[in-house]
């Protein structure tokens, strides 16, 4: 418990909670994202305007000037190596009384030789004599750096039992340092080597645990046999496919065959469908649900957002209009009364197919005869959630779908517990999306083009990234962009906005109005990131595009280009043009992800909001890929050795499982 740590009160706890720090373990694994290295230099050696560290004695009483309401300036003289320099620092008026004449301090900042003025960005009252490494954490404004360092120091000092997850023989063969020491080194390093040693140990541990979970699941699944294989009327399936408004692509047909083979075998289906945005995964899901239904089972498809659930629900009803399938939509905003009724009918097997957000699939919902679970946008589900799904029922097959095009070899490792189907090509009639990088100052050109598109009856997405720590401010950003658009078009064009704070009902209405071409321009945060399908939307404008990884941008622009209409994507940005240009050149998600992998590591591979197990705290799949492969081997061997024991101790597997999935 966080309360146990010295110096943590309720106020601090609520601040820590905002950073997703809820336990001591969270706190200790809240690693610095970088370090500052400080080494004092001699003032006479400085000959450029790089940031430097200087020690010196205060020579004059500091003077404070209040310039504006939130701007003040502190100035004093400092003697360093027999030279007296002027030091200024902004917004540190509060330091005034600590700066006594003749006190030795360290200043950090830039020195202007001509003016003999040092503009400090920081002052250390405890001078850095020789050398210092300072950890830098992502913190909210309400939690000060010094304060956080103190909390970490107290936590490290407290005698807390910190479990280590690497088996002893591996620790000794790799000569890893002790876990406790590693945590100390990562937070309070006194040399680069300590950082290196601790990073190695902690990265290995993190990846080892991840691969151990995967391999454990894999072995468990391989042992499982379904009680019944799913028999269904193949003619009915063929009839449905023939009646689709389009022909399945070659890739879709291959994937369908893989799914059918799984259905027909006694092996439990555990398949991931990986396909770029717009490659047509949804229909694969619907066909699978139909097969499962024909075989006499209930099925469920889970999606990450309510908007998407609603859209799938509508699409499903349209496609299966003539069929007598009872389908229910269940999200957290389903009314209590209706929810009760749905849950009852699920239990009584009156509902055949459930479309829901994953948050509602809790223990309360008991299926009568569940045969298939599908999760869309799989990258949001962690290994533990995958395990929970497996345990939903005896005859349950599982399909995961993900639009995150990751390099194949990487996919085979990090999704090693699943069989993978790749959809490589998109339905052919979709034209290439023309992508253009535009500077802020050229926005007029974009506004003009939007108008042209709207005149043709088409629609526009505008994406505004979340840039503030405060949600209210983000909403302000969105509203101010809305105002700009509205005034640019003399308030004549219907514009809708969507963001995290809008209620579901309202969201559904806005999405519906957009679908029905009542709203022409939809301005939103990335909440529409996944899955939305409005064929008439031909143009996407993404503000501050540099804030996104390439894979995310590619996913976002996948919202357009969903019909025969020529679509366009404008990336508005003044920065990182080289990187963004890759999107101008290519429409191939796998190529782009490979490039992103090279340029930024995996930071972005898994979508805007990472979650589940891919949200590694210290490992980086690109830089640490070799370690990942090693962990794959090591964890497999570890399990093999332990499984020998499992045979003699039947309880061992449960114990092992409870240890592996402890969090
Ligand atoms: P995603 O893989 O991103 O989930 P969707 O399933 O939403 O993609 O499909 C994108 C669009 O392509 C949808 O409008 C869908 O109706 C259409 N589509 C799917 N398969 C085909 C096909 N074989 N031929 C033509 N259009 C298709
Ligand atoms: Mg989809």
XYZ file of C-alpha atoms and ligand atoms in Angstrom:
691
model
C 0.000 0.000 0.000
C 1.232 3.443 -0.879
C 0.268 4.790 2.561
C 3.008 2.699 4.112
C 5.664 4.863 2.547
C 6.984 7.757 4.569
C 5.855 11.103 3.248
C 2.909 9.885 1.210
C -0.382 11.382 2.325
C -3.827 11.300 0.788
C -3.090 14.285 -1.417
C 0.046 12.711 -2.823
C -1.786 9.447 -3.318
C -4.425 11.092 -5.440
C -1.703 12.762 -7.502
C 0.107 9.446 -7.905
C -3.124 7.765 -8.905
C -3.405 10.229 -11.751
C -0.158 8.790 -13.046
C -1.650 5.323 -12.742
C 0.469 4.624 -9.701
C -1.722 2.693 -7.313
C 0.656 0.344 -5.578
C 4.216 0.307 -4.339
C 5.065 -1.857 -7.283
C 3.618 0.728 -9.684
C 5.715 3.331 -7.955
C 8.954 1.411 -8.201
C 8.318 0.545 -11.816
C 7.536 4.138 -12.692
C 10.911 4.432 -14.346
C 12.639 7.618 -15.427
C 12.264 8.116 -19.165
C 15.643 9.790 -19.359
C 18.465 11.135 -17.233
C 20.220 14.456 -16.942
C 23.963 14.231 -16.630
C 25.620 17.071 -14.746
C 29.334 17.683 -14.621
C 30.566 21.121 -13.557
C 32.890 22.877 -15.999
C 35.213 25.817 -15.735
C 33.715 29.105 -16.906
C 36.821 29.870 -18.935
C 36.354 26.748 -21.019
C 32.945 27.760 -22.308
C 32.896 28.960 -25.889
C 29.482 28.147 -27.223
C 25.925 28.487 -26.009
C 25.346 24.894 -24.956
C 23.853 24.176 -21.583
C 26.557 23.918 -18.919
C 26.962 23.368 -15.214
C 28.923 25.877 -13.131
C 29.790 26.051 -9.448
C 30.299 29.338 -7.713
C 29.851 31.530 -4.639
C 27.021 34.025 -4.383
C 28.377 37.580 -4.340
C 25.328 39.795 -4.069
C 21.911 39.786 -2.468
C 19.510 38.395 -5.072
C 17.074 40.883 -6.583
C 13.594 39.931 -7.702
C 11.649 41.655 -10.442
C 8.000 40.904 -11.024
C 7.493 41.286 -14.739
C 3.996 39.938 -15.289
C 1.438 38.086 -13.233
C 3.150 34.776 -13.779
C 6.621 35.900 -14.683
C 9.348 36.981 -12.318
C 13.091 37.295 -12.615
C 15.728 36.636 -9.997
C 19.209 38.117 -10.468
C 22.466 37.982 -8.524
C 26.226 37.902 -8.970
C 28.233 34.736 -8.732
C 31.955 34.262 -8.396
C 33.353 31.309 -10.242
C 37.029 30.697 -10.824
C 37.749 34.320 -9.876
C 35.366 35.736 -12.439
C 32.198 37.461 -11.379
C 29.227 36.791 -13.616
C 25.607 37.962 -13.670
C 23.114 35.191 -13.134
C 19.430 35.453 -14.007
C 16.729 32.866 -13.585
C 13.007 33.140 -14.255
C 10.165 32.229 -11.919
C 12.339 31.312 -8.961
C 11.499 34.270 -6.750
C 10.824 31.761 -4.008
C 14.532 30.914 -3.859
C 15.486 34.408 -2.800
C 15.890 33.730 0.899
C 17.944 30.594 0.298
C 20.567 32.420 -1.686
C 22.894 33.777 0.994
C 26.091 35.625 0.240
C 29.143 33.366 -0.008
C 27.038 30.240 -0.348
C 28.388 27.685 -2.814
C 25.751 26.689 -5.350
C 25.507 25.014 -8.743
C 23.834 26.740 -11.635
C 22.724 25.052 -14.835
C 22.062 26.989 -17.987
C 23.637 28.975 -20.804
C 26.428 31.524 -20.572
C 26.653 34.555 -22.811
C 30.296 35.574 -22.791
C 29.796 38.974 -24.403
C 27.224 40.074 -21.871
C 28.847 38.088 -19.088
C 25.379 36.841 -18.247
C 24.369 33.350 -17.289
C 20.711 32.477 -17.909
C 20.048 29.615 -15.573
C 17.339 27.036 -16.041
C 18.015 25.478 -12.679
C 19.842 26.177 -9.446
C 21.037 23.478 -7.086
C 21.350 24.628 -3.504
C 23.240 21.437 -2.743
C 26.117 21.938 -5.110
C 27.174 19.200 -7.488
C 30.825 18.822 -6.703
C 31.966 16.164 -9.072
C 29.284 14.499 -11.095
C 25.582 13.853 -10.887
C 22.938 11.901 -12.754
C 19.396 13.043 -12.285
C 16.442 10.849 -13.232
C 13.670 12.543 -15.195
C 10.143 11.228 -14.854
C 6.903 12.033 -16.620
C 5.053 13.870 -13.881
C 1.896 15.912 -13.665
C 2.213 19.553 -12.766
C 0.991 18.947 -9.231
C 3.793 16.661 -8.223
C 7.213 18.252 -7.969
C 10.320 16.525 -9.144
C 12.153 16.810 -5.819
C 9.101 15.492 -4.068
C 8.846 12.504 -6.352
C 12.552 11.764 -5.934
C 12.038 11.792 -2.183
C 9.084 9.420 -2.420
C 11.139 7.044 -4.520
C 14.058 7.303 -2.115
C 11.796 6.517 0.849
C 10.279 3.590 -0.996
C 13.675 2.185 -1.836
C 14.728 2.571 1.782
C 11.602 0.969 3.222
C 12.099 -2.697 3.680
C 9.730 -3.921 1.036
C 9.716 -7.395 -0.309
C 10.167 -7.085 -4.038
C 9.648 -10.323 -5.919
C 12.038 -11.175 -8.671
C 10.608 -13.072 -11.620
C 13.755 -14.429 -13.186
C 14.588 -18.019 -12.186
C 17.801 -18.368 -10.229
C 19.722 -20.377 -12.754
C 19.115 -17.706 -15.382
C 20.154 -14.957 -12.995
C 23.452 -16.657 -12.430
C 24.087 -17.612 -16.010
C 23.475 -14.050 -17.201
C 25.109 -12.557 -14.105
C 22.171 -10.259 -13.535
C 22.340 -7.909 -10.615
C 19.911 -8.316 -7.760
C 16.401 -6.968 -8.356
C 16.506 -4.610 -5.416
C 19.792 -3.199 -6.542
C 18.482 -2.868 -10.077
C 15.583 -0.778 -8.826
C 17.940 1.403 -6.854
C 20.247 1.871 -9.797
C 17.484 2.715 -12.226
C 16.097 5.429 -9.944
C 19.296 6.654 -8.333
C 22.198 5.848 -10.597
C 25.629 7.130 -9.757
C 27.188 6.027 -13.039
C 26.093 5.204 -16.585
C 27.161 1.649 -15.981
C 24.650 1.269 -13.184
C 21.908 2.413 -15.536
C 23.044 -0.094 -18.112
C 23.154 -2.995 -15.690
C 19.785 -2.252 -14.164
C 18.118 -1.682 -17.521
C 19.345 -4.999 -18.796
C 18.081 -6.891 -15.791
C 14.698 -5.149 -15.676
C 14.152 -5.392 -19.414
C 14.965 -9.054 -19.412
C 12.639 -9.643 -16.506
C 9.776 -7.802 -18.139
C 10.121 -9.635 -21.431
C 10.699 -12.950 -19.729
C 7.450 -12.637 -17.808
C 5.619 -11.648 -20.972
C 6.951 -14.588 -22.960
C 6.328 -16.912 -20.060
C 2.664 -15.948 -20.059
C 2.438 -16.460 -23.795
C 4.143 -19.806 -23.755
C 2.095 -20.960 -20.839
C -1.115 -20.088 -22.654
C 0.137 -21.669 -25.836
C 0.936 -24.956 -24.182
C -2.326 -24.931 -22.302
C -4.348 -24.289 -25.438
C -2.532 -26.954 -27.389
C -3.591 -29.519 -24.851
C -7.233 -28.559 -24.960
C -9.685 -30.414 -27.121
C -13.199 -29.224 -27.791
C -15.962 -31.539 -26.701
C -17.784 -31.063 -29.969
C -16.618 -29.907 -33.332
C -18.861 -27.377 -34.983
C -21.013 -28.882 -37.700
C -23.029 -26.534 -39.858
C -24.987 -26.371 -43.076
C -22.387 -25.448 -45.691
C -25.025 -24.592 -48.257
C -26.469 -21.925 -46.020
C -23.052 -20.408 -45.533
C -22.393 -20.366 -49.265
C -25.744 -18.762 -49.864
C -24.943 -15.964 -47.440
C -21.550 -15.354 -49.036
C -23.104 -15.305 -52.507
C -25.584 -12.702 -51.371
C -22.966 -10.275 -50.077
C -22.844 -6.949 -51.924
C -19.292 -7.790 -53.034
C -17.045 -10.766 -53.705
C -14.592 -11.759 -51.015
C -10.998 -10.978 -51.900
C -8.425 -13.687 -52.345
C -6.927 -12.978 -48.925
C -10.329 -13.004 -47.290
C -11.054 -16.371 -48.862
C -7.798 -17.792 -47.557
C -8.540 -16.513 -44.080
C -12.058 -17.880 -44.263
C -10.671 -21.277 -45.160
C -8.313 -21.144 -42.174
C -11.223 -20.283 -39.927
C -13.368 -23.070 -41.337
C -10.560 -25.561 -40.822
C -10.310 -24.481 -37.216
C -14.050 -24.865 -36.774
C -13.939 -28.333 -38.208
C -11.083 -29.515 -36.063
C -11.235 -30.502 -32.472
C -8.442 -28.155 -31.672
C -9.643 -25.057 -30.003
C -9.539 -22.093 -32.349
C -7.226 -19.375 -31.116
C -6.666 -17.250 -34.149
C -5.500 -13.716 -34.740
C -6.531 -11.992 -37.952
C -3.995 -9.315 -38.788
C -5.027 -7.010 -41.547
C -4.507 -3.398 -42.395
C -7.325 -0.915 -41.802
C -9.973 -1.320 -44.439
C -8.824 -4.784 -45.408
C -12.248 -6.185 -44.575
C -11.889 -7.969 -41.273
C -15.385 -7.188 -40.062
C -17.028 -9.409 -42.623
C -14.686 -12.215 -41.581
C -15.987 -11.799 -38.058
C -19.606 -11.771 -39.164
C -19.168 -14.882 -41.296
C -17.504 -16.652 -38.371
C -20.376 -15.680 -36.101
C -22.781 -16.992 -38.695
C -20.996 -20.349 -38.983
C -20.971 -20.616 -35.224
C -24.680 -19.791 -35.175
C -25.425 -22.384 -37.836
C -23.580 -24.892 -35.686
C -26.033 -24.116 -32.914
C -23.920 -21.930 -30.669
C -24.112 -18.445 -29.248
C -21.420 -15.982 -30.232
C -20.127 -12.658 -29.063
C -18.057 -9.928 -30.617
C -16.362 -7.397 -28.379
C -15.007 -4.057 -29.458
C -13.136 -1.342 -27.607
C -15.571 1.532 -28.052
C -19.314 2.007 -27.885
C -19.363 3.779 -31.209
C -17.845 0.772 -32.860
C -20.194 -1.640 -31.106
C -23.110 0.416 -32.314
C -21.773 0.469 -35.864
C -21.204 -3.283 -35.934
C -24.692 -3.789 -34.575
C -26.214 -1.704 -37.356
C -24.137 -3.424 -40.035
C -24.923 -6.839 -38.712
C -28.643 -6.162 -38.726
C -28.471 -4.924 -42.293
C -26.479 -7.876 -43.595
C -28.593 -10.440 -41.783
C -31.932 -8.718 -42.291
C -33.518 -11.721 -43.923
C -32.215 -14.179 -41.382
C -33.872 -15.000 -38.169
C -30.929 -14.265 -35.913
C -31.497 -12.664 -32.566
C -28.725 -10.138 -32.021
C -28.297 -7.864 -29.008
C -26.228 -4.769 -28.389
C -24.791 -4.505 -24.910
C -22.660 -1.596 -23.757
C -22.160 0.253 -20.518
C -24.843 2.703 -21.524
C -27.504 0.056 -22.083
C -30.325 0.896 -19.649
C -30.425 -1.257 -16.527
C -33.823 -2.697 -17.295
C -32.897 -3.578 -20.849
C -29.579 -4.942 -19.705
C -31.293 -7.264 -17.245
C -33.588 -8.501 -19.970
C -30.682 -9.098 -22.357
C -28.684 -10.939 -19.721
C -31.693 -13.104 -18.974
C -32.197 -13.908 -22.627
C -28.521 -14.696 -23.105
C -28.804 -17.163 -20.275
C -31.903 -18.714 -21.781
C -30.280 -19.002 -25.187
C -32.852 -16.685 -26.740
C -30.145 -14.321 -27.924
C -27.837 -15.801 -30.533
C -25.268 -13.100 -30.968
C -24.076 -10.359 -28.646
C -22.241 -7.279 -29.811
C -20.622 -5.496 -26.921
C -17.809 -3.465 -25.519
C -15.396 -5.624 -23.604
C -16.072 -3.883 -20.316
C -19.542 -5.379 -20.090
C -18.500 -8.971 -20.455
C -18.094 -9.654 -16.789
C -19.089 -12.591 -14.685
C -22.673 -11.452 -14.581
C -23.171 -12.521 -18.149
C -23.585 -16.233 -18.410
C -24.053 -17.765 -21.801
C -26.177 -20.793 -22.268
C -24.191 -22.247 -25.091
C -21.251 -20.047 -26.029
C -19.228 -21.235 -29.014
C -17.275 -18.254 -30.297
C -15.756 -15.113 -28.887
C -14.354 -12.458 -31.205
C -12.437 -9.430 -30.078
C -11.952 -6.638 -32.557
C -8.894 -4.382 -32.358
C -7.042 -6.985 -30.417
C -4.066 -4.824 -29.522
C -6.114 -3.394 -26.703
C -6.489 -6.729 -25.016
C -3.735 -8.121 -22.864
C -2.569 -11.652 -22.376
C -4.506 -11.956 -19.171
C -7.716 -10.949 -20.904
C -6.947 -13.514 -23.587
C -6.646 -16.111 -20.882
C -9.953 -15.080 -19.332
C -11.620 -15.487 -22.689
C -10.295 -18.986 -23.048
C -11.978 -19.834 -19.812
C -15.455 -18.686 -20.848
C -16.686 -22.166 -21.745
C -15.776 -25.661 -22.840
C -16.484 -25.309 -26.531
C -15.396 -21.749 -27.005
C -13.326 -20.805 -30.009
C -11.619 -17.442 -30.007
C -10.821 -15.034 -32.825
C -8.843 -11.836 -32.349
C -8.635 -9.119 -34.934
C -6.100 -6.366 -35.189
C -5.448 -3.594 -37.655
C -1.954 -3.046 -36.400
C 0.273 -4.085 -39.232
C 3.438 -5.194 -37.527
C 6.417 -6.864 -39.127
C 5.652 -10.525 -39.578
C 8.557 -11.913 -37.583
C 7.736 -9.685 -34.665
C 4.096 -10.726 -34.855
C 5.018 -14.374 -34.686
C 6.946 -13.756 -31.481
C 4.767 -11.356 -29.561
C 1.582 -13.158 -30.527
C 3.217 -16.518 -30.202
C 0.270 -18.045 -28.362
C -2.034 -17.620 -31.343
C -2.324 -18.842 -34.919
C -2.132 -15.875 -37.234
C -4.002 -15.164 -40.453
C -2.733 -12.250 -42.501
C -4.929 -10.179 -44.805
C -2.366 -8.495 -46.996
C -4.399 -6.804 -49.683
C -7.393 -4.575 -49.436
C -10.557 -4.920 -51.501
C -9.487 -3.771 -54.936
C -11.939 -1.055 -55.633
C -10.455 1.101 -52.921
C -8.243 3.741 -54.504
C -4.971 4.879 -53.024
C -5.455 7.654 -50.505
C -3.626 10.758 -51.680
C -1.724 12.087 -48.712
C -0.311 15.581 -48.487
C 1.861 17.224 -45.903
C 0.792 20.845 -45.365
C 2.298 23.557 -43.166
C 0.097 25.452 -40.731
C 0.404 28.550 -42.859
C -1.068 26.807 -45.894
C -4.255 25.730 -44.186
C -6.313 27.875 -46.587
C -5.583 25.486 -49.395
C -7.009 22.688 -47.270
C -10.094 24.668 -46.300
C -10.711 25.401 -49.946
C -10.413 21.779 -50.919
C -12.727 20.685 -48.132
C -15.350 23.022 -49.512
C -14.959 21.489 -52.959
C -15.447 18.022 -51.495
C -18.518 19.098 -49.576
C -19.953 20.608 -52.736
C -19.615 17.176 -54.289
C -21.649 15.802 -51.402
C -18.708 14.235 -49.585
C -17.732 14.405 -45.944
C -14.680 15.264 -43.878
C -12.967 13.989 -40.757
C -10.818 16.395 -38.776
C -8.555 14.932 -36.127
C -7.182 17.030 -33.290
C -4.689 15.213 -31.089
C -4.910 15.268 -27.330
C -2.058 17.529 -26.340
C -2.947 18.716 -22.878
C -2.728 16.875 -19.646
C -6.061 18.402 -18.871
C -9.041 17.063 -20.763
C -10.933 20.341 -20.507
C -8.161 22.095 -22.405
C -8.274 19.481 -25.135
C -11.980 20.073 -25.480
C -11.250 23.779 -25.742
C -8.801 23.027 -28.562
C -11.453 21.079 -30.403
C -14.073 23.752 -29.909
C -11.732 26.473 -31.096
C -10.970 24.558 -34.260
C -14.671 24.061 -34.749
C -15.162 27.834 -34.473
C -12.440 28.462 -37.028
C -14.007 26.065 -39.489
C -17.459 27.452 -38.859
C -16.368 31.004 -39.509
C -14.302 30.010 -42.535
C -17.510 28.694 -44.079
C -19.779 31.436 -42.727
C -21.558 28.986 -40.422
C -23.165 27.366 -43.441
C -21.751 23.882 -43.016
C -22.962 21.486 -40.303
C -20.040 20.515 -38.088
C -20.043 17.938 -35.300
C -17.513 17.337 -32.555
C -16.693 14.195 -30.631
C -14.383 13.771 -27.670
C -14.019 11.732 -24.538
C -16.427 13.817 -22.481
C -19.434 13.495 -24.753
C -22.147 11.139 -23.498
C -22.725 7.954 -25.426
C -26.241 8.811 -26.505
C -25.055 12.126 -27.853
C -22.098 10.420 -29.527
C -24.385 7.926 -31.208
C -26.535 10.746 -32.464
C -23.560 12.627 -33.856
C -22.179 9.498 -35.496
C -25.573 8.750 -36.949
C -25.893 12.265 -38.302
C -22.461 11.893 -39.819
C -23.374 8.565 -41.348
C -26.534 10.048 -42.789
C -24.602 12.965 -44.261
C -26.363 15.517 -42.088
C -23.090 16.478 -40.434
C -20.519 17.325 -43.080
C -17.419 17.820 -41.008
C -16.686 15.684 -37.974
C -14.024 17.080 -35.668
C -12.746 14.689 -33.073
C -9.919 13.430 -30.973
C -8.699 9.982 -31.830
C -11.793 8.364 -30.336
C -12.786 7.520 -33.877
C -9.426 5.875 -34.335
C -10.726 2.371 -34.660
C -13.151 0.785 -37.001
C -15.527 3.569 -38.038
C -16.786 3.029 -41.544
C -18.436 5.897 -43.428
C -17.933 5.339 -47.124
C -18.927 8.841 -48.130
C -16.145 10.435 -46.083
C -13.391 11.250 -48.542
C -11.104 13.648 -46.763
C -9.230 13.565 -43.529
C -7.379 16.460 -41.973
C -5.016 15.692 -39.113
C -3.744 18.604 -37.061
C -0.357 18.428 -35.315
C 0.365 15.291 -37.255
C 3.894 15.151 -35.839
C 2.393 14.127 -32.535
C 1.436 10.740 -33.894
C 3.460 7.761 -34.904
C 3.274 6.716 -38.535
C 1.331 3.576 -37.790
C -1.311 5.560 -35.963
C -1.555 8.122 -38.735
C -1.940 5.319 -41.199
C -4.697 3.799 -39.095
C -6.408 7.140 -38.804
C -6.374 7.860 -42.498
C -7.799 4.388 -43.040
C -11.149 5.945 -42.075
C -11.258 7.417 -45.574
C -10.694 5.614 -48.849
C -13.457 3.149 -48.152
C -15.225 3.354 -51.460
C -14.583 4.069 -55.131
C -14.365 7.773 -54.390
C -10.906 9.308 -54.541
C -9.884 10.086 -50.962
C -7.345 12.458 -49.485
C -5.537 12.914 -46.243
C -3.962 16.207 -45.176
C -1.293 16.061 -42.512
C -0.978 19.496 -40.978
C 2.418 19.987 -39.429
C 5.458 22.198 -39.324
C 7.686 19.547 -37.831
C 9.260 16.157 -38.535
C 8.515 16.445 -42.205
C 10.989 13.756 -43.213
C 9.196 11.202 -41.119
C 5.729 12.278 -42.201
C 6.743 12.139 -45.849
C 6.791 8.366 -45.607
C 3.008 8.538 -45.484
C 2.908 10.629 -48.642
C 4.885 7.935 -50.391
C 3.244 4.777 -49.176
C -0.168 3.335 -48.461
C 1.161 0.003 -47.366
C 0.608 -0.487 -43.665
C 3.215 -3.201 -43.323
C 5.863 -1.055 -45.029
C 4.942 1.926 -42.884
C 5.062 -0.082 -39.700
C 8.466 -1.404 -40.682
C 9.666 2.187 -41.202
C 8.157 3.299 -37.949
C 9.820 0.370 -36.278
C 13.149 1.617 -37.605
C 12.550 5.266 -36.828
C 10.847 5.324 -33.493
C 11.000 1.868 -32.065
C 7.721 0.307 -31.182
C 6.443 3.308 -29.295
C 3.616 3.590 -31.721
C 3.200 0.107 -33.065
C 0.169 -0.610 -31.052
C -2.016 2.361 -31.618
C -2.511 5.609 -29.823
C -3.601 4.268 -26.518
C -1.473 1.363 -25.635
C -2.857 -0.992 -23.136
C -2.695 -4.539 -22.064
C 0.659 -6.190 -22.058
C 2.237 -4.293 -24.891
C 2.551 -1.345 -22.616
C 5.989 -2.346 -21.494
C 7.445 -0.209 -18.775
C 11.048 -0.538 -19.738
C 11.378 -2.865 -22.701
C 11.318 -1.470 -26.214
C 10.559 -4.146 -28.760
C 12.826 -2.700 -31.402
C 15.903 -2.069 -29.326
C 15.370 -5.108 -27.190
C 14.317 -7.499 -29.904
C 17.300 -9.769 -29.274
C 16.451 -9.955 -25.609
C 12.873 -10.766 -26.570
C 14.021 -13.710 -28.683
C 16.239 -14.909 -25.864
C 13.328 -14.679 -23.444
C 11.212 -16.663 -25.858
C 13.733 -19.509 -25.684
C 14.415 -19.226 -21.995
C 10.775 -19.155 -20.979
C 10.001 -22.130 -23.168
C 12.783 -24.132 -21.550
C 11.692 -23.029 -18.136
C 8.186 -24.297 -18.795
C 9.424 -27.560 -20.256
C 11.427 -28.233 -17.129
C 8.573 -27.320 -14.877
C 6.033 -29.296 -16.798
C 8.038 -32.411 -16.060
C 7.338 -31.623 -12.436
C 3.719 -30.892 -13.144
C 3.152 -34.533 -14.031
C 4.161 -35.599 -10.556
C 2.438 -32.719 -8.777
C -0.939 -32.080 -10.366
C -1.343 -28.906 -8.362
C 1.836 -27.453 -9.752
C 0.191 -26.231 -12.907
C -2.367 -24.209 -10.983
C 0.357 -22.825 -8.759
C 2.534 -21.963 -11.705
C -0.415 -20.335 -13.418
C -1.248 -18.250 -10.389
C 2.344 -17.069 -10.162
C 2.712 -16.288 -13.838
C -0.530 -14.351 -14.019
C -0.118 -12.594 -10.716
C -0.692 -9.257 -12.415
P -11.270 -3.324 -41.253
O -10.419 -4.452 -41.664
O -10.529 -2.057 -41.055
O -12.157 -3.667 -40.094
P -13.754 -3.215 -42.621
O -14.144 -4.579 -42.277
O -14.424 -2.104 -41.902
O -12.191 -3.042 -42.491
O -13.915 -3.055 -44.184
C -13.651 -1.867 -44.865
C -14.662 -1.651 -45.964
O -14.437 -2.569 -47.030
C -16.065 -1.872 -45.512
O -16.843 -0.850 -46.025
C -16.475 -3.199 -46.115
O -17.856 -3.248 -46.378
C -15.658 -3.235 -47.383
N -15.316 -4.586 -47.843
C -14.972 -5.646 -47.108
N -14.679 -6.706 -47.882
C -14.840 -6.310 -49.160
C -14.693 -6.946 -50.431
N -14.300 -8.207 -50.530
N -14.937 -6.213 -51.543
C -15.325 -4.921 -51.441
N -15.482 -4.274 -50.283
C -15.244 -4.948 -49.145
Mg -12.426 -3.163 -38.119
